[in-house]
């Protein structure tokens, strides 16, 4: 295996104190950091790409802290445990990373899965249905974020290998489309998860209904109900605050929903207002110098755009649109990078989902299998 590829741990000799695993960390901007068995960290523009920098990892458990100290944003990590995963015969496990919280998305998915199975065993099928759908969407969001990381890395690797890097450039290539498609897909899944959580809250936490006694199935409907008739519950205040569209301090769920509605109902990310382009620039990595990264800017002022853009295209002359688009230089304060924004949004959604576990009418309970649960003989085949 090359330095830029996971190694098969089925044959590698490692220290008995070190877990036998290759870890592929996806970083902001399309960079990847690979740590095979041992202390070396190899940073490259995607799996199999040229090596851009190398570092030593002080200890197995310090990998993510080490990358963060170097100045990298750790979005998530794939764990390769055996040759079949390396060969692509089955997927390696991917987990979204959150500094200070570890694997919150994974852990929350696991708890909701436990709520679903425990509810089924107790014949509380309405709870089981809601919990199972939330667990499914947690997995879907996790997978869509992995796809977005890979799309970024594919585009960055192409620029590096073709030697098309510049100090700063705005461009579009054949790898731009797949990135945008992944952005749209993740916004969609986050919106579905948002509404599944709202439905569960309405039914089992707040015990409220919509107009004419109809079930509440969306976050927008839940907000309308809670604003009209607030519930004495800190979670009620949090939902109202996070979904507010007030210009002074809009809520994070309101902004997320505005982006999703823009891309789903109005226009794709690259055509919402000005013509959007991919930006290639550099970041400083401590001890590694400047490394190339990608920046896919989201549109500025999503809440304003969702109000005005459905009324029509903001330019009446092509020349005006082309000139404004060509001269526009996006900045991250007004136009966040899509991957970085969606990484934060995914973890914030997981935080909300984790709070609801404590309010579930059925507590999470891990399924245990014993001898009486196994039917028929068990055979073990050598690898």
GROMACS .gro file of C-alpha atoms in nm, residues 148-307:
model
  160
  148UNK     CA    1  -1.956   1.577   0.066
  149UNK     CA    2  -1.610   1.527   0.220
  150UNK     CA    3  -1.518   1.291  -0.062
  151UNK     CA    4  -1.647   1.531  -0.328
  152UNK     CA    5  -1.432   1.812  -0.186
  153UNK     CA    6  -1.129   1.582  -0.175
  154UNK     CA    7  -1.179   1.461  -0.532
  155UNK     CA    8  -1.188   1.816  -0.659
  156UNK     CA    9  -0.884   1.924  -0.458
  157UNK     CA   10  -0.683   1.617  -0.562
  158UNK     CA   11  -0.753   1.696  -0.926
  159UNK     CA   12  -0.609   2.047  -0.889
  160UNK     CA   13  -0.300   1.921  -0.707
  161UNK     CA   14  -0.222   1.639  -0.947
  162UNK     CA   15  -0.283   1.855  -1.255
  163UNK     CA   16  -0.067   2.130  -1.098
  164UNK     CA   17  -0.338   2.390  -1.138
  165UNK     CA   18  -0.296   2.557  -0.798
  166UNK     CA   19  -0.277   2.933  -0.754
  167UNK     CA   20  -0.254   3.162  -0.452
  168UNK     CA   21  -0.621   3.243  -0.502
  169UNK     CA   22  -0.858   3.161  -0.784
  170UNK     CA   23  -1.227   3.130  -0.854
  171UNK     CA   24  -1.310   2.857  -1.101
  172UNK     CA   25  -1.548   2.586  -1.209
  173UNK     CA   26  -1.453   2.241  -1.335
  174UNK     CA   27  -1.619   1.905  -1.388
  175UNK     CA   28  -1.581   1.829  -1.015
  176UNK     CA   29  -1.783   2.135  -0.910
  177UNK     CA   30  -2.120   1.979  -0.994
  178UNK     CA   31  -2.078   1.671  -0.770
  179UNK     CA   32  -1.987   1.897  -0.476
  180UNK     CA   33  -2.301   2.107  -0.522
  181UNK     CA   34  -2.517   1.797  -0.558
  182UNK     CA   35  -2.379   1.667  -0.228
  183UNK     CA   36  -2.448   2.003  -0.062
  184UNK     CA   37  -2.810   1.992  -0.178
  185UNK     CA   38  -2.848   1.631  -0.064
  186UNK     CA   39  -2.721   1.703   0.287
  187UNK     CA   40  -2.949   2.004   0.327
  188UNK     CA   41  -3.239   1.779   0.226
  189UNK     CA   42  -3.154   1.509   0.481
  190UNK     CA   43  -3.104   1.765   0.758
  191UNK     CA   44  -3.447   1.909   0.683
  192UNK     CA   45  -3.606   1.564   0.703
  193UNK     CA   46  -3.433   1.501   1.036
  194UNK     CA   47  -3.546   1.844   1.158
  195UNK     CA   48  -3.909   1.755   1.086
  196UNK     CA   49  -3.884   1.406   1.236
  197UNK     CA   50  -3.755   1.563   1.557
  198UNK     CA   51  -4.036   1.820   1.549
  199UNK     CA   52  -4.296   1.547   1.507
  200UNK     CA   53  -4.154   1.351   1.801
  201UNK     CA   54  -4.143   1.663   2.018
  202UNK     CA   55  -4.501   1.757   1.936
  203UNK     CA   56  -4.639   1.412   2.008
  204UNK     CA   57  -4.436   1.280   2.298
  205UNK     CA   58  -4.271   1.582   2.465
  206UNK     CA   59  -4.509   1.878   2.435
  207UNK     CA   60  -4.823   1.666   2.369
  208UNK     CA   61  -4.966   1.924   2.128
  209UNK     CA   62  -5.155   1.903   1.801
  210UNK     CA   63  -5.199   2.125   1.500
  211UNK     CA   64  -5.513   2.285   1.362
  212UNK     CA   65  -5.830   2.074   1.386
  213UNK     CA   66  -5.642   1.819   1.595
  214UNK     CA   67  -5.415   1.714   1.309
  215UNK     CA   68  -5.071   1.572   1.390
  216UNK     CA   69  -4.780   1.815   1.369
  217UNK     CA   70  -4.531   1.682   1.116
  218UNK     CA   71  -4.294   1.974   1.050
  219UNK     CA   72  -4.079   2.217   1.247
  220UNK     CA   73  -4.266   2.510   1.089
  221UNK     CA   74  -4.598   2.376   1.219
  222UNK     CA   75  -4.450   2.311   1.562
  223UNK     CA   76  -4.313   2.664   1.581
  224UNK     CA   77  -4.652   2.814   1.486
  225UNK     CA   78  -4.822   2.610   1.759
  226UNK     CA   79  -4.565   2.698   2.027
  227UNK     CA   80  -4.564   3.069   1.942
  228UNK     CA   81  -4.944   3.081   1.957
  229UNK     CA   82  -4.968   2.876   2.276
  230UNK     CA   83  -4.632   2.845   2.452
  231UNK     CA   84  -4.562   2.544   2.672
  232UNK     CA   85  -4.396   2.582   3.012
  233UNK     CA   86  -4.082   2.401   2.907
  234UNK     CA   87  -3.722   2.522   2.844
  235UNK     CA   88  -3.723   2.318   2.525
  236UNK     CA   89  -4.017   2.522   2.399
  237UNK     CA   90  -3.817   2.842   2.439
  238UNK     CA   91  -3.520   2.685   2.264
  239UNK     CA   92  -3.727   2.579   1.963
  240UNK     CA   93  -3.886   2.924   1.929
  241UNK     CA   94  -3.546   3.094   1.960
  242UNK     CA   95  -3.368   2.864   1.711
  243UNK     CA   96  -3.643   2.901   1.449
  244UNK     CA   97  -3.691   3.278   1.469
  245UNK     CA   98  -3.633   3.478   1.151
  246UNK     CA   99  -3.582   3.809   1.329
  247UNK     CA  100  -3.309   3.996   1.143
  248UNK     CA  101  -3.130   4.105   1.461
  249UNK     CA  102  -3.057   3.752   1.577
  250UNK     CA  103  -3.199   3.480   1.351
  251UNK     CA  104  -3.200   3.125   1.484
  252UNK     CA  105  -2.973   2.857   1.344
  253UNK     CA  106  -3.267   2.638   1.239
  254UNK     CA  107  -3.425   2.933   1.058
  255UNK     CA  108  -3.106   2.990   0.856
  256UNK     CA  109  -3.066   2.619   0.782
  257UNK     CA  110  -3.428   2.601   0.663
  258UNK     CA  111  -3.381   2.909   0.445
  259UNK     CA  112  -3.086   2.751   0.266
  260UNK     CA  113  -3.273   2.424   0.220
  261UNK     CA  114  -3.582   2.600   0.083
  262UNK     CA  115  -3.371   2.812  -0.152
  263UNK     CA  116  -3.198   2.511  -0.305
  264UNK     CA  117  -3.508   2.292  -0.312
  265UNK     CA  118  -3.777   2.534  -0.427
  266UNK     CA  119  -3.602   2.833  -0.587
  267UNK     CA  120  -3.260   2.779  -0.747
  268UNK     CA  121  -2.947   2.564  -0.714
  269UNK     CA  122  -2.665   2.688  -0.494
  270UNK     CA  123  -2.459   2.827  -0.782
  271UNK     CA  124  -2.748   3.028  -0.933
  272UNK     CA  125  -2.933   3.176  -0.637
  273UNK     CA  126  -2.810   3.531  -0.703
  274UNK     CA  127  -2.462   3.596  -0.840
  275UNK     CA  128  -2.293   3.317  -1.033
  276UNK     CA  129  -2.112   3.117  -0.769
  277UNK     CA  130  -1.769   2.965  -0.826
  278UNK     CA  131  -1.540   2.733  -0.634
  279UNK     CA  132  -1.253   2.912  -0.461
  280UNK     CA  133  -0.909   2.757  -0.426
  281UNK     CA  134  -0.684   2.914  -0.169
  282UNK     CA  135  -0.438   2.812   0.106
  283UNK     CA  136  -0.435   2.764   0.481
  284UNK     CA  137  -0.141   2.761   0.720
  285UNK     CA  138  -0.067   2.433   0.900
  286UNK     CA  139   0.175   2.458   1.190
  287UNK     CA  140   0.497   2.287   1.088
  288UNK     CA  141   0.357   2.206   0.744
  289UNK     CA  142   0.349   2.544   0.574
  290UNK     CA  143   0.076   2.643   0.331
  291UNK     CA  144  -0.159   2.372   0.211
  292UNK     CA  145  -0.421   2.412  -0.065
  293UNK     CA  146  -0.790   2.402   0.027
  294UNK     CA  147  -1.126   2.458  -0.138
  295UNK     CA  148  -1.395   2.704  -0.038
  296UNK     CA  149  -1.749   2.658  -0.174
  297UNK     CA  150  -1.929   2.975  -0.059
  298UNK     CA  151  -2.295   2.953   0.037
  299UNK     CA  152  -2.511   3.252  -0.066
  300UNK     CA  153  -2.512   3.550   0.167
  301UNK     CA  154  -2.829   3.656   0.350
  302UNK     CA  155  -3.025   3.333   0.310
  303UNK     CA  156  -3.325   3.466   0.503
  304UNK     CA  157  -3.348   3.772   0.280
  305UNK     CA  158  -3.303   3.566  -0.037
  306UNK     CA  159  -3.579   3.321   0.051
  307UNK     CA  160  -3.810   3.622   0.081
   0.00000   0.00000   0.00000
